[in-house]
PDB file of C-alpha atoms and ligand atoms in Angstrom:
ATOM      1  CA  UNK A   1      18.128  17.605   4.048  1.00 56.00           C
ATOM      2  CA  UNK A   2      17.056  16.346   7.440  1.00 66.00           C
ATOM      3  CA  UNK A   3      20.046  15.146   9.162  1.00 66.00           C
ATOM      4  CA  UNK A   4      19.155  12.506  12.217  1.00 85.00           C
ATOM      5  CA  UNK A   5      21.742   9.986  13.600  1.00 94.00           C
ATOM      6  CA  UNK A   6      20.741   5.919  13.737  1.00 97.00           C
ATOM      7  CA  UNK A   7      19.148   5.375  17.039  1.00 96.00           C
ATOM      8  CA  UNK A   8      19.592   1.119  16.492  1.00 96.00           C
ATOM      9  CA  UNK A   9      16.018   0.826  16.630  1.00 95.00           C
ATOM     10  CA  UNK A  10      14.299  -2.329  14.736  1.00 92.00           C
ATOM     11  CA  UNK A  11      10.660  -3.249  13.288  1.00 92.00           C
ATOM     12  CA  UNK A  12       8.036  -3.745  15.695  1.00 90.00           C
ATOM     13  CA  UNK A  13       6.040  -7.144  16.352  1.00 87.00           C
ATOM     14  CA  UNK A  14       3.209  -6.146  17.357  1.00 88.00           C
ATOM     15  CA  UNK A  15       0.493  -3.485  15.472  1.00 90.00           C
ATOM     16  CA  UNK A  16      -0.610  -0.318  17.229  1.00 93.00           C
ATOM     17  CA  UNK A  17      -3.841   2.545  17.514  1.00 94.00           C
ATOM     18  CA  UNK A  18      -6.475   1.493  14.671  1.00 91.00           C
ATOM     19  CA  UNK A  19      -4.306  -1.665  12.912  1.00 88.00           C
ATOM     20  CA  UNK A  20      -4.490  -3.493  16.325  1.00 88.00           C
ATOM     21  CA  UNK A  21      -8.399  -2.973  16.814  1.00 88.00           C
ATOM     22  CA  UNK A  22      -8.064  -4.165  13.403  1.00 82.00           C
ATOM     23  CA  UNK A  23      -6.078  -7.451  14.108  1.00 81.00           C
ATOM     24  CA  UNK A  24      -8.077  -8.180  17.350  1.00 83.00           C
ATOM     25  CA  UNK A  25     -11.674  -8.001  15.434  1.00 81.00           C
ATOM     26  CA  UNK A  26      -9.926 -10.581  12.991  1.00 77.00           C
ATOM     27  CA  UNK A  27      -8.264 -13.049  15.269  1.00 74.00           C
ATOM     28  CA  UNK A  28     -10.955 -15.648  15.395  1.00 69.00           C
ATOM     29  CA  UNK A  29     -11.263 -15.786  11.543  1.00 56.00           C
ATOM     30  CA  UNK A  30     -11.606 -19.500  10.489  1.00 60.00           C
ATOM     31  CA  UNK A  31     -11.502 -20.193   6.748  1.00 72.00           C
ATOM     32  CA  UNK A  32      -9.046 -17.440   5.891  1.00 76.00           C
ATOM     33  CA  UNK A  33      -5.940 -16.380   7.392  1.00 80.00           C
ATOM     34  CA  UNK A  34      -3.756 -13.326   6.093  1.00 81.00           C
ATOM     35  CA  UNK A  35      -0.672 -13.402   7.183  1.00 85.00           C
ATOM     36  CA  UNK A  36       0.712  -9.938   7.815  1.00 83.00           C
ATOM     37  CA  UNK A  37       3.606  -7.666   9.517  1.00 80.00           C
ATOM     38  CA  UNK A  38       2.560  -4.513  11.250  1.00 72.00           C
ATOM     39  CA  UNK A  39       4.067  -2.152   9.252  1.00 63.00           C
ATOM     40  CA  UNK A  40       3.128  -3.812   5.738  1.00 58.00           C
ATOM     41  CA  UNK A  41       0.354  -1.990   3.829  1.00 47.00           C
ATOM     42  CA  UNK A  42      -2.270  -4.751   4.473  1.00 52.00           C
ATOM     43  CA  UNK A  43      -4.262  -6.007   6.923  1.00 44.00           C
ATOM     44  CA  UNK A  44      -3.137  -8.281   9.428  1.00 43.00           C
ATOM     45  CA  UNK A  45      -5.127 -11.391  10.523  1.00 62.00           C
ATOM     46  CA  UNK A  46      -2.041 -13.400  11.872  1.00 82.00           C
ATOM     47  CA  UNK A  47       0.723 -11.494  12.330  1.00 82.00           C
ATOM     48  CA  UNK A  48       4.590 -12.896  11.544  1.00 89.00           C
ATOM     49  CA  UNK A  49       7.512 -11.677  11.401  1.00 93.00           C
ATOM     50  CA  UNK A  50       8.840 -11.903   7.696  1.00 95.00           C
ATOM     51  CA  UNK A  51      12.637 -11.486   8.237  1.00 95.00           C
ATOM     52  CA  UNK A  52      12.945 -14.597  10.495  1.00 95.00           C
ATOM     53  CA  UNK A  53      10.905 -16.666   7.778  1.00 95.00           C
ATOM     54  CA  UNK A  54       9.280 -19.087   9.946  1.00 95.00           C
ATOM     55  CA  UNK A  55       7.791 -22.758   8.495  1.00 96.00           C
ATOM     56  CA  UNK A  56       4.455 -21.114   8.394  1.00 94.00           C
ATOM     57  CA  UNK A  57       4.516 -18.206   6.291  1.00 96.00           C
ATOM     58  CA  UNK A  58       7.088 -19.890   4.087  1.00 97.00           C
ATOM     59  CA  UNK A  59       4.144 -22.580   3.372  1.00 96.00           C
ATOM     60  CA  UNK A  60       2.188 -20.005   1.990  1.00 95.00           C
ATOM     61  CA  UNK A  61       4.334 -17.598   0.859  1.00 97.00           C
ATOM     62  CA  UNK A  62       7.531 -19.128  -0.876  1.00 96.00           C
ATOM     63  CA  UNK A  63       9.633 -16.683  -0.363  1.00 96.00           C
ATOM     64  CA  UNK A  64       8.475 -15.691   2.850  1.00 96.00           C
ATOM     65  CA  UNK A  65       7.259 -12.250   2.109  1.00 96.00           C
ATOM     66  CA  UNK A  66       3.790 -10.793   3.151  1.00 92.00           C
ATOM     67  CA  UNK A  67       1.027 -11.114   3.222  1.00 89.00           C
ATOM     68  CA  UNK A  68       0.198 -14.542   2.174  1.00 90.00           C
ATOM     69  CA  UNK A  69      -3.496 -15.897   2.548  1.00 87.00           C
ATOM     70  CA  UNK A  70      -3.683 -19.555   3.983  1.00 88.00           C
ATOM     71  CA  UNK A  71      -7.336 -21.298   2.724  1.00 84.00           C
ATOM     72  CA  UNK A  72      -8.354 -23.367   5.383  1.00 81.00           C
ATOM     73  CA  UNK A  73     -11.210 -24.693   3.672  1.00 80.00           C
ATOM     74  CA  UNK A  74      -9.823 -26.549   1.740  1.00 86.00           C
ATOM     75  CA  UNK A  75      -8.116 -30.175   3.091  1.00 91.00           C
ATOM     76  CA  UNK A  76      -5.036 -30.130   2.958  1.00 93.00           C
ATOM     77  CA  UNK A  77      -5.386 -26.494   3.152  1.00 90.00           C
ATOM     78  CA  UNK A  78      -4.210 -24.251   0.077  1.00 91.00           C
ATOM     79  CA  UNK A  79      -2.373 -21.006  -0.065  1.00 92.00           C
ATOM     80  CA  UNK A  80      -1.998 -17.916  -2.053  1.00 90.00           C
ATOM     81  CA  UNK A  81       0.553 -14.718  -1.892  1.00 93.00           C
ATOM     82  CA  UNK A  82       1.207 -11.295  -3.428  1.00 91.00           C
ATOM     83  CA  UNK A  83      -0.111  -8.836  -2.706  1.00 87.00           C
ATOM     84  CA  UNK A  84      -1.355  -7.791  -6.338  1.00 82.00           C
ATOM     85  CA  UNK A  85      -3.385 -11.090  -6.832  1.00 82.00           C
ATOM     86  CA  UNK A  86      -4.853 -11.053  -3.023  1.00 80.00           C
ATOM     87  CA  UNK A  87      -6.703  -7.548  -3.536  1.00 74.00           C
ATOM     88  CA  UNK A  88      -8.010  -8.472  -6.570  1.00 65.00           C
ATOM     89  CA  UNK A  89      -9.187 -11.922  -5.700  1.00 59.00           C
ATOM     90  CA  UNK A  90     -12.483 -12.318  -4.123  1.00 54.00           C
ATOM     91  CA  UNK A  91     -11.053 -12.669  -1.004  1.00 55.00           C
ATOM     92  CA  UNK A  92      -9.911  -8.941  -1.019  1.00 51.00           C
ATOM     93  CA  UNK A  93     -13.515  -7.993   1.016  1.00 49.00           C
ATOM     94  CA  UNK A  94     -11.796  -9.520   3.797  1.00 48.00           C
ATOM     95  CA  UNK A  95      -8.264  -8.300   3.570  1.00 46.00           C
ATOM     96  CA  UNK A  96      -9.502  -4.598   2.958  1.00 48.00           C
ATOM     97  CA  UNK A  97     -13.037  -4.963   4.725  1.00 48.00           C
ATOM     98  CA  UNK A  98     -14.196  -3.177   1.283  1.00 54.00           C
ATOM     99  CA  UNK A  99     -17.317  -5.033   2.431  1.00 61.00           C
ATOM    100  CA  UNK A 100     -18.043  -6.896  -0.602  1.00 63.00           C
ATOM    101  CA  UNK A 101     -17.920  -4.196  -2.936  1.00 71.00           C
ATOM    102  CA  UNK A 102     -16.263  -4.610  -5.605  1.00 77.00           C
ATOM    103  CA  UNK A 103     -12.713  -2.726  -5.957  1.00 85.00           C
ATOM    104  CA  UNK A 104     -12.461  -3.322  -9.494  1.00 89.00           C
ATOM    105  CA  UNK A 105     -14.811  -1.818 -12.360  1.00 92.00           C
ATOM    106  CA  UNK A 106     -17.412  -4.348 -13.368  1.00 90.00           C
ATOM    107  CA  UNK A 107     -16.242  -7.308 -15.818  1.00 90.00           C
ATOM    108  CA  UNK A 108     -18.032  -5.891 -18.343  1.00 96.00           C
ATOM    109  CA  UNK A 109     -16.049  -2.403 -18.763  1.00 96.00           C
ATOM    110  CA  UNK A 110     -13.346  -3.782 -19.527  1.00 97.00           C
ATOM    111  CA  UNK A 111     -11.380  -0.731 -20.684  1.00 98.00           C
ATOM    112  CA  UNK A 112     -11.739   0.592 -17.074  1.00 97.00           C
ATOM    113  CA  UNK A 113     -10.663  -2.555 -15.867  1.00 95.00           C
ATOM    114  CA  UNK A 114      -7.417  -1.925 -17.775  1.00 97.00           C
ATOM    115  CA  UNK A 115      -7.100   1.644 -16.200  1.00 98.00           C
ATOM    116  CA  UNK A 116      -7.192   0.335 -12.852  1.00 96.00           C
ATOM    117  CA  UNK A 117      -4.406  -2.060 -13.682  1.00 95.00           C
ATOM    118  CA  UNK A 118      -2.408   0.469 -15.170  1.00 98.00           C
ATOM    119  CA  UNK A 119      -2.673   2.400 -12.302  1.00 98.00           C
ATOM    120  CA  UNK A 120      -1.762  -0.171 -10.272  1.00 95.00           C
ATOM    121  CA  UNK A 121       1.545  -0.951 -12.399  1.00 97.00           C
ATOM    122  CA  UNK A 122       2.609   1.998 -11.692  1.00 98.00           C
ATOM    123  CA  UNK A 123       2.327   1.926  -7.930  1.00 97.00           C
ATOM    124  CA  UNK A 124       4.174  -1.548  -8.164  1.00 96.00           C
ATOM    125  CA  UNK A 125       7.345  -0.581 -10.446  1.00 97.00           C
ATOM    126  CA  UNK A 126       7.203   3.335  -9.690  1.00 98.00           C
ATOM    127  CA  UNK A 127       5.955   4.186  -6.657  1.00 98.00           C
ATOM    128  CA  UNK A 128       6.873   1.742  -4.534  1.00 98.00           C
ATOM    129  CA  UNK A 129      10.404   1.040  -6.036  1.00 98.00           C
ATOM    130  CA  UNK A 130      10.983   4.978  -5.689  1.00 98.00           C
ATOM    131  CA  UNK A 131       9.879   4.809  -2.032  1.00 98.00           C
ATOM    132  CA  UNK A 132      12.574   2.742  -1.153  1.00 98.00           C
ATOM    133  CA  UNK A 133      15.643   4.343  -3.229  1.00 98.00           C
ATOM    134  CA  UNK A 134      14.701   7.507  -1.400  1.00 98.00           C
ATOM    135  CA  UNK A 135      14.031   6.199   1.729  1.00 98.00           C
ATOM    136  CA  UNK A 136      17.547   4.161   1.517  1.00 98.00           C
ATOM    137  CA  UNK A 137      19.429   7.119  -0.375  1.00 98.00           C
ATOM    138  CA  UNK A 138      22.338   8.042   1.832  1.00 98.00           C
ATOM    139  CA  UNK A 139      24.423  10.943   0.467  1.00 97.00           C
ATOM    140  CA  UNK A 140      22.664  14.277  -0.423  1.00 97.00           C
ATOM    141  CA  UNK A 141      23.113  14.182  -3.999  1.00 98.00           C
ATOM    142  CA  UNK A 142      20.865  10.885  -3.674  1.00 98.00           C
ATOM    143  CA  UNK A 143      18.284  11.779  -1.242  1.00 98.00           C
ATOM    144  CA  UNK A 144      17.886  15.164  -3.718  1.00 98.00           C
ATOM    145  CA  UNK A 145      17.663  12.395  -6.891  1.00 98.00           C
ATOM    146  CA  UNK A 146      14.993  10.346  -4.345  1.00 98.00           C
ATOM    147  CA  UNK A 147      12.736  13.241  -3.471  1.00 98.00           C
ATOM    148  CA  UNK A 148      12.531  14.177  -7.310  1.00 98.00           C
ATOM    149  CA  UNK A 149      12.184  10.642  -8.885  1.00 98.00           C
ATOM    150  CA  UNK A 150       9.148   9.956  -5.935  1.00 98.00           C
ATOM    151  CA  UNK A 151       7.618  13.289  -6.670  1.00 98.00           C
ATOM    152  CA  UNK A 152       7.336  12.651  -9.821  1.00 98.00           C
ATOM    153  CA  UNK A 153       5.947   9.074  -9.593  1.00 98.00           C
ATOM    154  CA  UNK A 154       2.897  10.954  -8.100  1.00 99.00           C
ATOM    155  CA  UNK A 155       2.736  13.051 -10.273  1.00 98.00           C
ATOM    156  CA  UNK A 156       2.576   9.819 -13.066  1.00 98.00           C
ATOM    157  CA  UNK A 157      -0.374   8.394 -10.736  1.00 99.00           C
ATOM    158  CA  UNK A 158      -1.957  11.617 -10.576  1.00 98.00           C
ATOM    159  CA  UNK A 159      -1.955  12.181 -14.593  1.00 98.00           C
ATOM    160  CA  UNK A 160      -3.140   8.506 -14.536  1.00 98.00           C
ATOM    161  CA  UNK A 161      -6.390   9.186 -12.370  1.00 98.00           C
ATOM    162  CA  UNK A 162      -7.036  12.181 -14.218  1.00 98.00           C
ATOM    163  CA  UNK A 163      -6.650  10.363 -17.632  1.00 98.00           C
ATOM    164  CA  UNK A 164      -8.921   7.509 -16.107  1.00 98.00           C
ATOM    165  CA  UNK A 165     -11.752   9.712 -14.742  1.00 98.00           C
ATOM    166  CA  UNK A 166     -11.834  11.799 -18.412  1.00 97.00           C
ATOM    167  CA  UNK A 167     -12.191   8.965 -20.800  1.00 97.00           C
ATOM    168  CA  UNK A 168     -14.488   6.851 -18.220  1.00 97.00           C
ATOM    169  CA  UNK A 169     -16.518   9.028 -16.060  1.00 97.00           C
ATOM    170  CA  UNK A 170     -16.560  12.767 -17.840  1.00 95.00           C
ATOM    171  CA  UNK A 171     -16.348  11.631 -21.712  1.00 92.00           C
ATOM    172  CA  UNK A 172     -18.857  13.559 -24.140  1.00 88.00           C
ATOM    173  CA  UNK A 173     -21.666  10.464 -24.434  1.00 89.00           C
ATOM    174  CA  UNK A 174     -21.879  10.768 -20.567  1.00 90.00           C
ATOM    175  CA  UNK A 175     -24.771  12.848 -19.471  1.00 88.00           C
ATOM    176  CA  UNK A 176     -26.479  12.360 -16.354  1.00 92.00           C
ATOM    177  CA  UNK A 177     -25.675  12.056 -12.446  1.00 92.00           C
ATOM    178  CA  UNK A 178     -27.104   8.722 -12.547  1.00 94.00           C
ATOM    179  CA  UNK A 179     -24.497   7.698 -15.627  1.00 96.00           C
ATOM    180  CA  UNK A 180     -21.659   8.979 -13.899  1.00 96.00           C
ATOM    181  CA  UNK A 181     -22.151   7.174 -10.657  1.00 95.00           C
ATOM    182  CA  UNK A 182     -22.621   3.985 -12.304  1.00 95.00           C
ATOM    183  CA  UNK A 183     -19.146   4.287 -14.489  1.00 97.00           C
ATOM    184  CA  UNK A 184     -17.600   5.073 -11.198  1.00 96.00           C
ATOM    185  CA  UNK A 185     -18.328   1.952  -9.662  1.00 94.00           C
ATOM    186  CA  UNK A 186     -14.426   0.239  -8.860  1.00 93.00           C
ATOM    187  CA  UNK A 187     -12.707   3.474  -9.596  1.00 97.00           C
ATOM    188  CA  UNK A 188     -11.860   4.786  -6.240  1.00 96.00           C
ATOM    189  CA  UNK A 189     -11.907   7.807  -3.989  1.00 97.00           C
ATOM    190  CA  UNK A 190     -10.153  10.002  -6.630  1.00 98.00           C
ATOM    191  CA  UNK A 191     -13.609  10.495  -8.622  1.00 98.00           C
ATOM    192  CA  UNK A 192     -15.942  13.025  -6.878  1.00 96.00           C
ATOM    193  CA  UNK A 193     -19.156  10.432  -7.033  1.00 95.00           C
ATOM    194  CA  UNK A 194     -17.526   8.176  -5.391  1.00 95.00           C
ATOM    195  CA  UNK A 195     -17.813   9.023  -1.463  1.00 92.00           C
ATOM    196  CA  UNK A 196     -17.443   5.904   0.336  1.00 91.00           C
ATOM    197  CA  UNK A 197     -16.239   3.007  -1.928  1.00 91.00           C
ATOM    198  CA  UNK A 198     -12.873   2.956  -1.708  1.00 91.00           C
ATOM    199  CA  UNK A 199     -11.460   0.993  -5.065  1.00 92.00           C
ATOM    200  CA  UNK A 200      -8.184  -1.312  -5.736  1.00 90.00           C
ATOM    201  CA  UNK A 201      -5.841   1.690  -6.391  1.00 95.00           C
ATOM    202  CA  UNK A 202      -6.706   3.236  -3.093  1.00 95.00           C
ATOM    203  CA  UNK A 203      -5.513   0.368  -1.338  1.00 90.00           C
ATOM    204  CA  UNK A 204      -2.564   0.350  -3.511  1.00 93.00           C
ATOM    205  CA  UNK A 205      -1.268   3.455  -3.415  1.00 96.00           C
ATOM    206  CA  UNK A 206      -2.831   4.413   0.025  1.00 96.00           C
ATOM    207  CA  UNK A 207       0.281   2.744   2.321  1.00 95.00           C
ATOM    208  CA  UNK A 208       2.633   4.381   0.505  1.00 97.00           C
ATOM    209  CA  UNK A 209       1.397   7.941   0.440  1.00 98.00           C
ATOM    210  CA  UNK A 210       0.186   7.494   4.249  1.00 98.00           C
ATOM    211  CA  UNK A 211       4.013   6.590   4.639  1.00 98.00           C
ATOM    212  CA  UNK A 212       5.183   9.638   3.049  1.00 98.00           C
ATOM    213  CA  UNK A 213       3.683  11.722   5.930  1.00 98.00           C
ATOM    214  CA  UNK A 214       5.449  10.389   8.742  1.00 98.00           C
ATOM    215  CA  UNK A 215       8.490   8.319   7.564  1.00 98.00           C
ATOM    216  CA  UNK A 216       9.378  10.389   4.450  1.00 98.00           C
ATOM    217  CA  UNK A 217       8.514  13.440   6.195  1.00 98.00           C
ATOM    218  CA  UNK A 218      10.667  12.331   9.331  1.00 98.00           C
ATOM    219  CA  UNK A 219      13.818  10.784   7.588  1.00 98.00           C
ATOM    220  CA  UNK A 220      13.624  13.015   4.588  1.00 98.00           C
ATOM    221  CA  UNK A 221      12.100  16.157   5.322  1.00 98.00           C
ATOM    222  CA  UNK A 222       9.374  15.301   2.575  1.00 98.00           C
ATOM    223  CA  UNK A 223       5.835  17.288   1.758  1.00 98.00           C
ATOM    224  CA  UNK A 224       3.076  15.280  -0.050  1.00 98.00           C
ATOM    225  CA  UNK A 225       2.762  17.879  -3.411  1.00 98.00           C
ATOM    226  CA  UNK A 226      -0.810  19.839  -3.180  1.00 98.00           C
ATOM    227  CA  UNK A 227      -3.224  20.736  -5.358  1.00 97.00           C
ATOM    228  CA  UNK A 228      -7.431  20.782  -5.007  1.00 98.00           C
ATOM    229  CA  UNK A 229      -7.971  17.638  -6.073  1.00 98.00           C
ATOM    230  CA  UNK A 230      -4.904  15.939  -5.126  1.00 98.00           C
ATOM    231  CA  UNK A 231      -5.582  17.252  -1.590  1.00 98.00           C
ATOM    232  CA  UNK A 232      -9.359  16.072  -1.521  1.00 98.00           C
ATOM    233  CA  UNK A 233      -8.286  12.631  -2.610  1.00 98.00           C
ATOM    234  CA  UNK A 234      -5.852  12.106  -0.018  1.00 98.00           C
ATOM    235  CA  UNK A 235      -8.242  13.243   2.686  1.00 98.00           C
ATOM    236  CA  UNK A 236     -11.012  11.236   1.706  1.00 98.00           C
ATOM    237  CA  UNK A 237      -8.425   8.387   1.781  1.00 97.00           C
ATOM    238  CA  UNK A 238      -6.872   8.926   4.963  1.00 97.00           C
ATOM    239  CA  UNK A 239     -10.158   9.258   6.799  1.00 97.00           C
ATOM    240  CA  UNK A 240     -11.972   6.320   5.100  1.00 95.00           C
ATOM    241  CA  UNK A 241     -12.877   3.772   7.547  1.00 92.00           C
ATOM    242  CA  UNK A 242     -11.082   0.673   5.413  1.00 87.00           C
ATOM    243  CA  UNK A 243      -8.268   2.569   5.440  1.00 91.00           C
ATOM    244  CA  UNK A 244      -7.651   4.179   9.252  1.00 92.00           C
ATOM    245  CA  UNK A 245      -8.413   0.373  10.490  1.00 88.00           C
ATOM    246  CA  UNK A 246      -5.296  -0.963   8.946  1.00 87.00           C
ATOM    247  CA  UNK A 247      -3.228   2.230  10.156  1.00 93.00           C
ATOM    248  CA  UNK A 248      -0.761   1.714  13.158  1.00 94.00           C
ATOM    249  CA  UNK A 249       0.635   4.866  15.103  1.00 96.00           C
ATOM    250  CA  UNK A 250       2.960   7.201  13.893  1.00 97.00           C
ATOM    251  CA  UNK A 251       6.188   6.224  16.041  1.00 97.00           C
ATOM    252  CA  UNK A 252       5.538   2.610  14.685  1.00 96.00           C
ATOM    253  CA  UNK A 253       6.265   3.262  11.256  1.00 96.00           C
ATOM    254  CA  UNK A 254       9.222   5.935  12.692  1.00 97.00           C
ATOM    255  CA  UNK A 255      10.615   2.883  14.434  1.00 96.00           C
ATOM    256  CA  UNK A 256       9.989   0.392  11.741  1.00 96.00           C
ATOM    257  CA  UNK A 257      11.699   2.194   9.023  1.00 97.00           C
ATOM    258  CA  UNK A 258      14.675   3.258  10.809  1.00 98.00           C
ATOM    259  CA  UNK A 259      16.609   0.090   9.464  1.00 98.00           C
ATOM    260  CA  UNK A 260      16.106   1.284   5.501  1.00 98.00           C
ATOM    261  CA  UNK A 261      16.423   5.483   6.319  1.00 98.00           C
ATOM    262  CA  UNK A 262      19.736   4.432   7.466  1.00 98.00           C
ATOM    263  CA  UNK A 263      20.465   1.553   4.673  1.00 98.00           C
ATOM    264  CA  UNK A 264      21.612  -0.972   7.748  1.00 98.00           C
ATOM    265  CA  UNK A 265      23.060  -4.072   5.596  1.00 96.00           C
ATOM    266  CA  UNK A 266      20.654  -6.843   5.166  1.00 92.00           C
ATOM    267  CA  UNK A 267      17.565  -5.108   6.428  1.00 96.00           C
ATOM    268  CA  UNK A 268      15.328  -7.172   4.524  1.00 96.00           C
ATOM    269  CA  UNK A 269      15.137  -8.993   0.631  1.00 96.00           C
ATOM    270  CA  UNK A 270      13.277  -5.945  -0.446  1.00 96.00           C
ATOM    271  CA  UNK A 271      16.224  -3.488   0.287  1.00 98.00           C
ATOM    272  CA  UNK A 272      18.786  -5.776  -0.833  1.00 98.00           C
ATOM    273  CA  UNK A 273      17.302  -5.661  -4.202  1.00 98.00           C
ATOM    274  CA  UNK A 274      17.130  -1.373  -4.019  1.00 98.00           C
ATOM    275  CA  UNK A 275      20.494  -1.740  -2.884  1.00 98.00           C
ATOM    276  CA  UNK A 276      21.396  -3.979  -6.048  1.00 97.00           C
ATOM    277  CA  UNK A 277      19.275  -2.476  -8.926  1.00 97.00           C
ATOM    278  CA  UNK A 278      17.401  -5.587  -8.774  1.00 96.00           C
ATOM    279  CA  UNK A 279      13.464  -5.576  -9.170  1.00 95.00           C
ATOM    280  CA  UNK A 280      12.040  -5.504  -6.241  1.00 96.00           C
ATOM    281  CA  UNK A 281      10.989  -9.080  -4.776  1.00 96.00           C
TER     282      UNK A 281
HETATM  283  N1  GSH B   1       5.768  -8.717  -4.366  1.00 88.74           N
HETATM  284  C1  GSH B   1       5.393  -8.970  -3.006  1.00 88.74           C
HETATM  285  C2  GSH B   1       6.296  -8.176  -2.067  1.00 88.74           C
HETATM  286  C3  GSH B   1       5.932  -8.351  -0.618  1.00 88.74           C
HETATM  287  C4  GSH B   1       6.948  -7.706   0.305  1.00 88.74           C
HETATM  288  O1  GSH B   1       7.889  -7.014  -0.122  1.00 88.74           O
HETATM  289  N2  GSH B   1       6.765  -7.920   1.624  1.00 88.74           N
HETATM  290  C5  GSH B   1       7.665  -7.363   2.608  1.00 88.74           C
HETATM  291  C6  GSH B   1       6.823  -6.576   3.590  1.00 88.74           C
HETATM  292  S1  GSH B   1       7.769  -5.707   4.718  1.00 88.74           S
HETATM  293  C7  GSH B   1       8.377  -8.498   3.344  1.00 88.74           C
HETATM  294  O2  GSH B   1       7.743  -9.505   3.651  1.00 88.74           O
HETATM  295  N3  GSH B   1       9.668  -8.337   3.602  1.00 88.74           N
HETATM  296  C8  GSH B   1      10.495  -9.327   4.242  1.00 88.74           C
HETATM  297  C9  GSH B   1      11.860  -9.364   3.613  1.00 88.74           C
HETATM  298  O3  GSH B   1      12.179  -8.506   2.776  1.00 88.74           O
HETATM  299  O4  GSH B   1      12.657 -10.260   3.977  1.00 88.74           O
HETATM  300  C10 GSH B   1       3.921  -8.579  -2.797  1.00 88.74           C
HETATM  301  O5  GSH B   1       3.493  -7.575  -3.373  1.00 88.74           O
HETATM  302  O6  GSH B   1       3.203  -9.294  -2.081  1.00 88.74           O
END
């Protein structure tokens, strides 16, 4: 257990190292605007802050969570949120900079498809959930329960990309290179032909296993589990391009998380409902 005392710090406003590059390349966007915080795991065109709720982001997010994607195009403009729908919609190129490759396998496989989704359930009520119990666990018995009950929702994604790549990529019709590339196509880092294109459960699950290295590790003491494949995954992640650009500095994320490492009351909707048993908003 990695005992630290609550230093008061709060959530910063403003992105830092890669993200802000990121944010700067992306101010002058016209027909689009994500609205973002710095230390949420997307992209940030227009950055707000989310726990003051201003007019704006409640317009296009109801509840006043991001991100939220305002369509300018259209007159009066239109709006969109979660997070779920916007990396799946054809406006994810621009909140991932996938470059308009597609992070999904192609419409017609649509048992893949259904992987990827499944995958991606799991991030939502496992991963994700789990993050923040441990993360907000305050007596040692819970931070013990937190560290198991996150460990093994890796482990659950893990046996899920392993289950995907057998039955799609490595079943006993496939034969050659060519073959195995193509049923790749939308299934992310985790499958050895795939070197560059990063797919929808990468950007899922990427922001929360980046923030197991520095705030887990920090406020929790916690080690990413290893293993060869695993390990390769996780550095082909980390280092992809999509991904670094929408990655702040480490003390940012220190700073930012304080508030739930040390359960403050009312940090935010999302740890109210941790705090509750509630589904997560
Ligand atoms: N289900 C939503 C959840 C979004 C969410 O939790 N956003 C957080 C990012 S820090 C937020 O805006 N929190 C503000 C609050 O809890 O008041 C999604 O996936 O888009």
């Amino acid at each position: 257990m990695v005992s630290k005392t609550d230093s008061g710090k709060t959530y910063r406003n403003e992105c830092t190292g890669d993200a802000l590059e990121t944010v700067k390349k992306h101010t002058k966007e016209q027909d689009t605007t994500l609205f973002g915080t710095v230390f949420a795991p997307s992209f940030s065109v227009y950055e707000v802050d989310p726990y003051k709720k201003p007019k704006d982001l409640l317009e296009v997010s109801p509840k006043g969570l991001v991100p939220g994607l305002k369509l300018n195009h259209f007159n009066p403009p239109k709006a969109l949120n979660e997070s779920t729908l916007l990396t799946r919609s054809s406006f994810a190129s621009i909140a991932v900079g996938s470059n308009g490759r597609s992070l999904l396998p192609p419409i017609t496989n649509p048992y893949s498809r259904a992987l990827v989704r499944l995958q991606c359930d799991h991030v939502n009520r496992s991963l994700v959930p789990s993050f923040y119990r441990y993360l907000q666990a305050q007596d040692e018995d819970a931070q013990i329960n937190g560290g198991k009950e996150f460990h093994e929702s890796i482990e659950g994604l893990v046996n899920l990309l392993e289950r995907t790549e057998t039955e799609v990529v490595r079943s006993g019709g496939v034969s050659g290179e060519g073959e195995r590339k193509a049923l790749a196509v939308g299934l992310g880092l985790w499958i050895a032909e795939n070197e560059e294109d990063i797919g929808l459960i990468d950007v899922m699950a990427g922001p929360w296993l980046y923030r197991a290295t520095n705030v887990l590790k920090h406020y929790r003491g916690f080690e990413l589990p290893h293993g060869e494949k695993f390990d390769r995954w996780i550095t082909k992640l980390f280092n992809h391009p999509n991904f670094k650009s929408t990655c702040n500095t480490e003390d940012l994320y220190l700073d930012s998380y304080e508030r739930y490492a040390f359960n403050r009351p009312n940090t935010s909707q999302v740890a109210n409902a941790v705090n509750s048993g509630r589904g997560l908003p």
